[in-house]
Coordinates of C-alpha atoms and ligand atoms in Angstrom, one line a residue:
M1 CA 81.8 18.8 10.2
E2 CA 80.9 15.2 9.4
H3 CA 81.2 13.5 12.8
F4 CA 81.7 14.9 16.2
D5 CA 83.5 12.4 18.6
P6 CA 83.5 13.5 22.2
A7 CA 86.5 11.2 23.0
A8 CA 88.5 12.7 20.2
A9 CA 87.5 16.3 21.1
T10 CA 88.6 15.6 24.7
Q11 CA 91.9 14.3 23.7
A12 CA 92.3 17.3 21.4
Y13 CA 91.9 19.6 24.3
L14 CA 94.4 17.5 26.4
N15 CA 96.9 17.6 23.7
T16 CA 97.0 21.5 23.9
M17 CA 99.1 21.1 27.0
S18 CA 102.8 20.8 26.2
A19 CA 104.6 17.6 27.4
A20 CA 106.6 19.7 29.9
D21 CA 103.5 21.4 31.4
M22 CA 101.9 18.0 31.7
A23 CA 104.9 16.5 33.4
K24 CA 105.0 19.5 35.8
A25 CA 101.3 19.1 36.6
I26 CA 101.7 15.5 37.4
A27 CA 104.7 16.1 39.6
Y28 CA 102.9 18.8 41.4
T29 CA 99.7 16.8 41.8
R30 CA 101.3 13.5 42.8
G31 CA 103.6 15.3 45.3
G32 CA 100.4 16.8 46.7
H33 CA 98.9 13.4 47.4
W34 CA 102.1 12.5 49.5
L35 CA 101.8 15.8 51.4
I36 CA 98.6 14.5 52.9
L37 CA 100.5 11.6 54.4
W38 CA 103.5 13.6 55.5
G39 CA 101.2 16.2 57.0
F40 CA 99.6 13.3 59.2
L41 CA 103.1 12.2 60.2
V42 CA 104.1 15.8 61.1
S43 CA 100.9 16.0 63.3
L44 CA 101.8 12.7 65.0
V45 CA 105.4 13.8 65.7
T46 CA 104.2 17.1 67.2
A47 CA 101.6 15.4 69.3
F48 CA 104.3 13.2 70.6
I49 CA 106.6 16.2 71.5
M50 CA 103.6 17.9 73.2
V51 CA 102.7 14.8 75.3
K52 CA 106.3 14.3 76.4
S53 CA 106.7 18.0 77.2
G54 CA 104.0 17.6 79.8
I55 CA 102.9 21.2 79.3
F56 CA 99.2 20.4 78.8
S57 CA 98.7 17.9 81.7
G58 CA 100.6 20.3 84.0
L59 CA 98.5 23.3 82.8
R60 CA 95.3 21.5 83.3
Q61 CA 96.5 20.3 86.8
K62 CA 97.1 24.0 87.6
I63 CA 93.8 25.3 86.4
D64 CA 91.6 22.5 87.4
P65 CA 93.3 20.0 89.8
E66 CA 90.2 17.9 90.2
N67 CA 89.4 17.8 86.4
R68 CA 85.9 19.0 87.0
R69 CA 83.4 19.8 84.3
G70 CA 84.3 23.4 83.8
F71 CA 84.6 25.5 80.6
L72 CA 87.8 27.4 81.7
S73 CA 90.3 24.5 81.6
G74 CA 89.3 23.6 78.1
L75 CA 89.5 27.1 77.0
V76 CA 92.9 27.9 78.4
V77 CA 94.5 24.5 77.4
G78 CA 92.8 24.9 74.0
L79 CA 94.3 28.3 73.4
V80 CA 97.8 27.2 74.5
Y81 CA 97.4 24.1 72.3
M82 CA 96.5 26.2 69.2
V83 CA 99.5 28.5 69.7
V84 CA 102.0 25.6 70.4
S85 CA 100.9 23.5 67.5
W86 CA 101.0 26.5 65.1
V87 CA 104.6 27.0 66.2
L88 CA 105.6 23.4 66.0
T89 CA 104.1 22.9 62.5
L90 CA 105.1 26.2 61.1
P91 CA 108.3 25.0 59.3
W92 CA 106.1 22.2 57.7
A93 CA 103.5 24.8 56.7
L94 CA 106.2 27.1 55.3
Y95 CA 107.5 24.3 53.2
A96 CA 104.2 22.8 52.0
N97 CA 102.2 25.9 51.6
W98 CA 104.7 28.4 50.5
Y99 CA 108.0 27.1 49.4
R100 CA 106.6 24.2 47.4
E101 CA 103.9 26.3 45.8
K102 CA 106.5 29.0 45.0
S103 CA 108.8 26.5 43.4
Y104 CA 106.0 25.4 41.0
G105 CA 105.2 29.0 40.2
L106 CA 101.8 28.8 41.9
N107 CA 102.4 31.4 44.7
N108 CA 103.1 35.1 44.0
Q109 CA 103.9 36.0 47.7
T110 CA 107.1 36.6 49.5
W111 CA 107.6 34.4 52.4
M112 CA 107.1 37.4 54.7
A113 CA 103.7 38.2 53.0
W114 CA 102.7 34.6 53.3
L115 CA 103.7 34.4 56.9
G116 CA 101.9 37.6 57.7
E117 CA 98.5 36.3 56.3
N118 CA 99.2 32.8 58.0
A119 CA 99.8 34.5 61.3
M120 CA 96.7 36.7 61.1
L121 CA 94.4 33.7 60.2
S122 CA 96.0 31.5 62.8
A123 CA 95.5 34.1 65.5
I124 CA 91.8 34.3 64.6
G125 CA 91.7 30.5 64.4
A126 CA 93.3 30.1 67.8
V127 CA 90.7 32.3 69.5
V128 CA 87.7 30.8 67.7
G129 CA 89.2 27.3 68.0
A130 CA 89.8 27.6 71.7
V131 CA 86.1 28.4 72.3
V132 CA 85.0 25.4 70.1
I133 CA 87.6 23.2 71.8
A134 CA 86.2 24.2 75.3
L135 CA 82.7 23.5 74.1
L136 CA 83.7 20.1 72.9
Y137 CA 85.3 19.2 76.3
L138 CA 82.1 20.4 78.0
L139 CA 80.1 17.9 75.8
I140 CA 82.6 15.1 76.3
R141 CA 82.6 15.5 80.1
N142 CA 78.8 16.0 80.5
Q143 CA 77.5 13.7 77.8
R144 CA 80.2 11.1 78.1
R145 CA 78.2 8.2 76.3
I146 CA 76.9 10.2 73.4
W147 CA 79.3 13.2 73.2
W148 CA 80.1 12.3 69.6
L149 CA 76.6 12.9 68.6
W150 CA 76.6 16.4 70.1
G151 CA 80.1 17.0 68.9
G152 CA 78.8 16.4 65.3
A153 CA 76.1 19.0 65.9
L154 CA 78.6 21.4 67.3
V155 CA 80.7 21.0 64.1
G156 CA 77.5 21.6 62.0
V157 CA 76.8 24.9 63.8
V158 CA 80.4 26.1 63.6
A159 CA 80.5 25.3 59.9
L160 CA 77.3 27.2 59.2
A161 CA 78.4 30.2 61.2
G162 CA 81.8 30.1 59.4
M163 CA 80.1 30.0 56.0
V164 CA 77.8 32.9 56.8
L165 CA 80.6 35.0 58.4
A166 CA 83.7 34.2 56.2
P167 CA 82.8 36.5 53.3
V168 CA 82.0 39.4 55.6
Y169 CA 84.9 39.1 58.2
I170 CA 87.6 36.8 56.9
E171 CA 87.9 37.1 53.1
P172 CA 88.1 40.9 53.1
L173 CA 91.2 40.6 55.4
L174 CA 93.1 38.8 52.6
N175 CA 91.7 40.3 49.4
T176 CA 89.9 43.2 47.9
Y177 CA 86.5 42.4 46.5
Q178 CA 84.8 44.6 44.1
P179 CA 81.6 44.4 42.2
A180 CA 82.3 43.4 38.6
P181 CA 82.9 46.7 36.7
P182 CA 80.5 47.6 33.9
G183 CA 81.4 46.1 30.5
A184 CA 81.0 42.9 28.5
V185 CA 82.1 40.5 31.3
R186 CA 79.5 42.0 33.8
D187 CA 76.7 42.1 31.2
A188 CA 77.3 38.4 30.4
V189 CA 77.4 37.4 34.1
V190 CA 74.3 39.5 34.9
E191 CA 72.4 37.9 32.0
L192 CA 73.4 34.4 33.3
A193 CA 72.3 35.5 36.8
H194 CA 68.9 36.4 35.5
R195 CA 68.6 33.1 33.7
T196 CA 69.7 31.0 36.7
G197 CA 67.9 32.9 39.5
T198 CA 71.1 34.1 41.1
P199 CA 71.1 37.6 42.7
D200 CA 72.9 39.8 40.0
D201 CA 74.3 42.2 42.7
K202 CA 76.6 39.4 44.2
I203 CA 79.2 39.1 41.4
Y204 CA 82.5 40.1 42.6
I205 CA 86.0 40.2 41.2
Y206 CA 88.8 39.9 43.7
N207 CA 92.6 40.4 43.4
G208 CA 93.4 36.7 43.7
T209 CA 96.7 37.2 41.9
K210 CA 98.0 38.8 45.0
Q211 CA 98.4 35.1 46.3
S212 CA 98.6 33.1 43.1
D213 CA 97.8 33.0 39.4
R214 CA 95.6 30.0 39.8
Y215 CA 92.8 30.2 37.4
T216 CA 89.9 30.0 39.8
A217 CA 86.6 31.3 40.9
N218 CA 84.4 30.4 43.9
V219 CA 81.1 30.8 45.6
S220 CA 81.1 31.6 49.3
G221 CA 78.8 32.6 52.1
L222 CA 75.4 31.4 52.9
F223 CA 71.9 33.0 53.0
G224 CA 72.4 36.8 52.8
S225 CA 76.1 36.7 52.5
A226 CA 76.3 34.2 49.6
R227 CA 78.2 35.6 46.5
V228 CA 80.0 34.5 43.4
A229 CA 83.7 35.7 43.2
L230 CA 86.1 35.5 40.3
S231 CA 89.8 35.8 40.7
D232 CA 91.4 38.5 38.5
A233 CA 93.7 35.7 37.4
M234 CA 90.9 34.6 35.1
F235 CA 91.3 37.8 33.2
K236 CA 95.0 37.8 33.0
K237 CA 95.1 34.4 31.2
N238 CA 93.1 35.7 28.2
A239 CA 89.8 34.2 29.3
D240 CA 87.3 34.6 26.5
M241 CA 83.6 35.2 27.1
S242 CA 82.7 31.5 26.6
E243 CA 85.1 30.5 29.4
I244 CA 83.7 33.1 31.7
R245 CA 80.2 32.0 31.0
A246 CA 81.1 28.4 31.6
V247 CA 82.9 29.1 34.8
V248 CA 80.3 31.5 36.2
G249 CA 77.6 29.1 35.2
H250 CA 79.4 26.4 37.4
E251 CA 79.6 28.7 40.4
M252 CA 76.0 29.7 40.0
G253 CA 75.2 26.0 40.2
H254 CA 76.8 25.7 43.5
Y255 CA 74.7 28.8 44.6
V256 CA 71.4 27.7 43.1
H257 CA 71.7 24.1 44.3
N258 CA 72.6 25.1 47.8
H259 CA 75.8 23.1 47.8
G260 CA 77.1 25.1 50.8
L261 CA 74.2 24.1 52.9
I262 CA 74.3 20.5 51.7
G263 CA 78.1 20.4 52.4
A264 CA 77.5 21.5 55.9
G265 CA 74.9 18.9 56.4
I266 CA 77.2 16.1 55.1
L267 CA 80.0 17.5 57.3
T268 CA 77.8 17.2 60.3
L269 CA 77.1 13.5 59.6
L270 CA 80.8 12.8 58.9
A271 CA 81.8 14.6 62.1
V272 CA 79.4 12.3 64.1
V273 CA 81.1 9.3 62.6
A274 CA 84.6 10.8 63.1
F275 CA 84.0 11.6 66.7
W276 CA 82.5 8.1 67.4
L277 CA 85.6 6.6 65.9
T278 CA 87.8 9.0 68.0
D279 CA 86.0 7.9 71.2
R280 CA 86.9 4.3 70.4
L281 CA 90.5 4.9 69.3
F282 CA 91.5 7.3 72.0
P283 CA 92.9 4.6 74.4
L284 CA 95.0 3.2 71.6
F285 CA 96.6 6.5 70.7
R286 CA 97.1 7.4 74.3
G287 CA 99.2 4.3 74.7
L288 CA 101.1 4.9 71.4
L289 CA 102.0 8.4 72.3
G290 CA 102.9 7.5 75.9
A291 CA 100.4 9.7 77.6
N292 CA 99.3 9.2 81.3
P293 CA 97.0 6.1 81.2
A294 CA 94.9 7.8 83.9
S295 CA 93.8 10.7 81.7
G296 CA 90.6 10.0 79.8
I297 CA 89.3 11.6 76.6
G298 CA 87.5 14.2 78.7
D299 CA 90.7 15.6 80.2
P300 CA 92.0 18.7 78.5
G301 CA 95.5 17.7 79.8
A302 CA 95.4 14.9 77.1
M303 CA 94.5 17.3 74.2
P304 CA 97.4 16.4 72.0
V305 CA 96.1 12.8 72.0
L306 CA 92.6 13.8 71.1
F307 CA 93.9 15.8 68.1
A308 CA 96.3 13.0 67.0
V309 CA 93.3 10.7 66.7
L310 CA 91.2 13.4 64.9
A311 CA 94.1 13.7 62.4
F312 CA 94.1 10.0 61.9
V313 CA 90.4 9.8 61.4
S314 CA 90.4 12.8 59.0
L315 CA 93.1 11.1 57.0
L316 CA 90.9 7.9 56.8
A317 CA 88.0 10.1 55.6
T318 CA 89.8 11.8 52.8
P319 CA 88.4 9.4 50.0
A320 CA 84.9 9.7 51.4
T321 CA 85.0 13.6 51.6
N322 CA 86.6 13.8 48.2
T323 CA 84.0 11.6 46.6
L324 CA 81.3 13.7 48.1
T325 CA 82.8 16.9 46.7
R326 CA 83.4 15.4 43.3
Q327 CA 79.6 14.7 43.1
V328 CA 78.8 18.2 43.9
E329 CA 81.4 19.6 41.4
A330 CA 79.9 17.3 38.7
D331 CA 76.5 18.7 39.5
A332 CA 77.7 22.3 39.2
D333 CA 79.4 21.4 35.8
H334 CA 76.0 20.0 34.6
F335 CA 74.3 23.1 35.8
S336 CA 76.7 25.2 33.7
M337 CA 76.1 23.1 30.6
V338 CA 72.3 23.5 31.0
H339 CA 72.2 27.2 31.7
A340 CA 75.4 28.6 30.0
N341 CA 75.7 26.0 27.3
E342 CA 79.5 26.6 26.8
P343 CA 81.0 23.1 26.5
D344 CA 84.0 24.5 24.6
G345 CA 84.4 27.4 27.1
M346 CA 84.3 24.9 29.9
A347 CA 87.0 22.8 28.3
K348 CA 89.2 25.7 27.6
A349 CA 88.8 27.0 31.2
L350 CA 89.5 23.4 32.6
I351 CA 92.8 23.1 30.7
K352 CA 94.0 26.2 32.4
T353 CA 93.3 24.6 35.9
A354 CA 95.3 21.5 34.9
E355 CA 98.5 23.1 36.0
Y356 CA 97.5 22.5 39.6
R357 CA 95.3 19.4 38.9
A358 CA 97.0 16.8 36.6
P359 CA 94.3 16.2 34.1
S360 CA 94.3 12.4 33.7
P361 CA 94.8 10.5 37.0
T362 CA 94.3 6.7 37.4
P363 CA 90.8 5.9 38.6
L364 CA 92.1 5.0 42.2
E365 CA 94.1 8.2 42.3
E366 CA 90.9 10.2 41.4
I367 CA 88.8 8.4 44.1
F368 CA 91.3 8.9 46.8
F369 CA 92.8 12.3 46.1
Y370 CA 90.7 14.4 43.7
D371 CA 88.2 16.8 45.2
H372 CA 87.0 17.6 41.7
P373 CA 86.4 15.2 39.0
S374 CA 89.6 15.0 36.8
V375 CA 90.0 17.6 34.0
E376 CA 89.8 14.8 31.5
N377 CA 86.5 13.5 32.9
R378 CA 85.0 16.9 33.2
I379 CA 86.0 17.9 29.6
R380 CA 84.6 14.5 28.4
A381 CA 81.3 15.3 30.1
A382 CA 81.2 18.6 28.5
M383 CA 82.0 17.2 25.0
E384 CA 79.3 14.5 25.5
W385 CA 76.9 17.2 26.4
K386 CA 77.8 19.0 23.3
A387 CA 77.4 16.0 21.2
A388 CA 73.9 15.4 22.6
H389 CA 73.0 19.0 22.1
M390 CA 74.2 19.7 18.5
P391 CA 72.2 22.3 16.7
A392 CA 69.1 20.8 15.0
E393 CA 70.4 21.7 11.6
T394 CA 72.9 18.8 11.9
P395 CA 70.8 15.9 13.3
A396 CA 73.0 13.4 11.7
A397 CA 76.0 14.5 13.7
A398 CA 74.1 14.4 16.9
T399 CA 72.9 10.9 16.4
S400 CA 76.1 9.4 15.0
V401 CA 78.1 10.1 18.2
S402 CA 79.5 7.0 19.8
P403 CA 79.9 6.9 23.5
A404 CA 83.4 7.7 24.6
T405 CA 85.6 5.1 26.1
G406 CA 88.9 5.8 27.9
A407 CA 90.9 3.4 25.8
A408 CA 89.7 4.6 22.5
T409 CA 90.9 8.2 23.3
R410 CA 94.6 7.3 23.3
D411 CA 94.5 5.9 19.8
H412 CA 92.6 8.8 18.2
P413 CA 94.6 11.0 15.9
A414 CA 94.7 14.5 17.3
A415 CA 91.9 16.5 15.9
P416 CA 92.0 20.3 15.9
P417 CA 90.4 21.7 19.1
P418 CA 86.8 22.3 18.5
G419 CA 85.7 25.9 18.9
G420 CA 88.8 27.5 17.6
Q421 CA 92.3 28.0 18.9
P422 CA 92.3 27.4 22.6
T423 CA 94.1 30.0 24.7
G424 CA 96.4 27.6 26.6
K425 CA 98.7 29.1 29.1
E426 CA 101.8 30.7 27.7
Ligands
LIG1 ZN1 83.0 24.0 41.9

């Protein structure tokens, strides 16, 4: 091997995708960007319907005619709000999260199975959500000037509790998690766990293909409940050991670098800003939606207005939250390179995720819509790491590497994929 060029190696990996698969990935991903906007419009329309129906102002009037500072009106109106908004947005959810996924071959469930899971999670969400909503209204009414600060703290506490409890109480409702069985995969993962300081008893395989064939793994939980879980989809797509090591190394990066905790901290700060903006924008939305001008932000009767503002603010925050998660994901990739040292395994695994994340977005598209760095950029980072860490026997190859540029990649002749025949899908 005379000269290893990371840009050419990256392009060679991208070229392993067929034109048809690439077109489908782009259609799916771009359509997904639009879903964010349509989803926001759906929430505006439902808010309008809810305001016009007068259910919520009437309900609050009945429970708490004076709009005192009680917990009860927030709780009851909150519960009704959660149920009504679930019903009103269900057709949209069914389209966006089931039908559309199914039509791209990314969902393995019948609509009944999907609806069953959705209803169960929504019921849990409605009860927990109503309590959180009631607490939020308590804060708004009793800390009128700085409720947004307290509201941010509330979000932080809820996020932490959710992270600790989800692997114990929520995830087992959807999937079966089993410790990785003895064998080569488990040995490799345990070896990597020892190397990275991850507990080796927290490696699970779950039946992710029950929902979809997405090639994926995740780390969830916090403190005692933290764990690494691999979807069985990873084993149905002929993952080789280098891929598994690369992906598990990435997940262990999330674990060891406390990305969950950092994420909760950032979410808290973002929530403070979001609630402050919500406080300022509330009168505008109240007017736009035609709600009673006499009901302030602390009136649970105007709950649909509050949530419409929150939907707007979270739409605005999308590029910011995506940019933060992209940093964290790049850090986990780097951790994997350092500890698992599988740049080609990483590239092969990433190509398998490209079916649901088009690999080469425009820079703006990546900034706005990508919660992971693009597959192209991640493969290039892996190939650059490979170039910089070529074995010592071939120092010439390591030093003659030229930095990759996006433009140069396109003109490069397609080199055979480094590291052997990649196991592309199908
Ligand atoms: Zn990740």
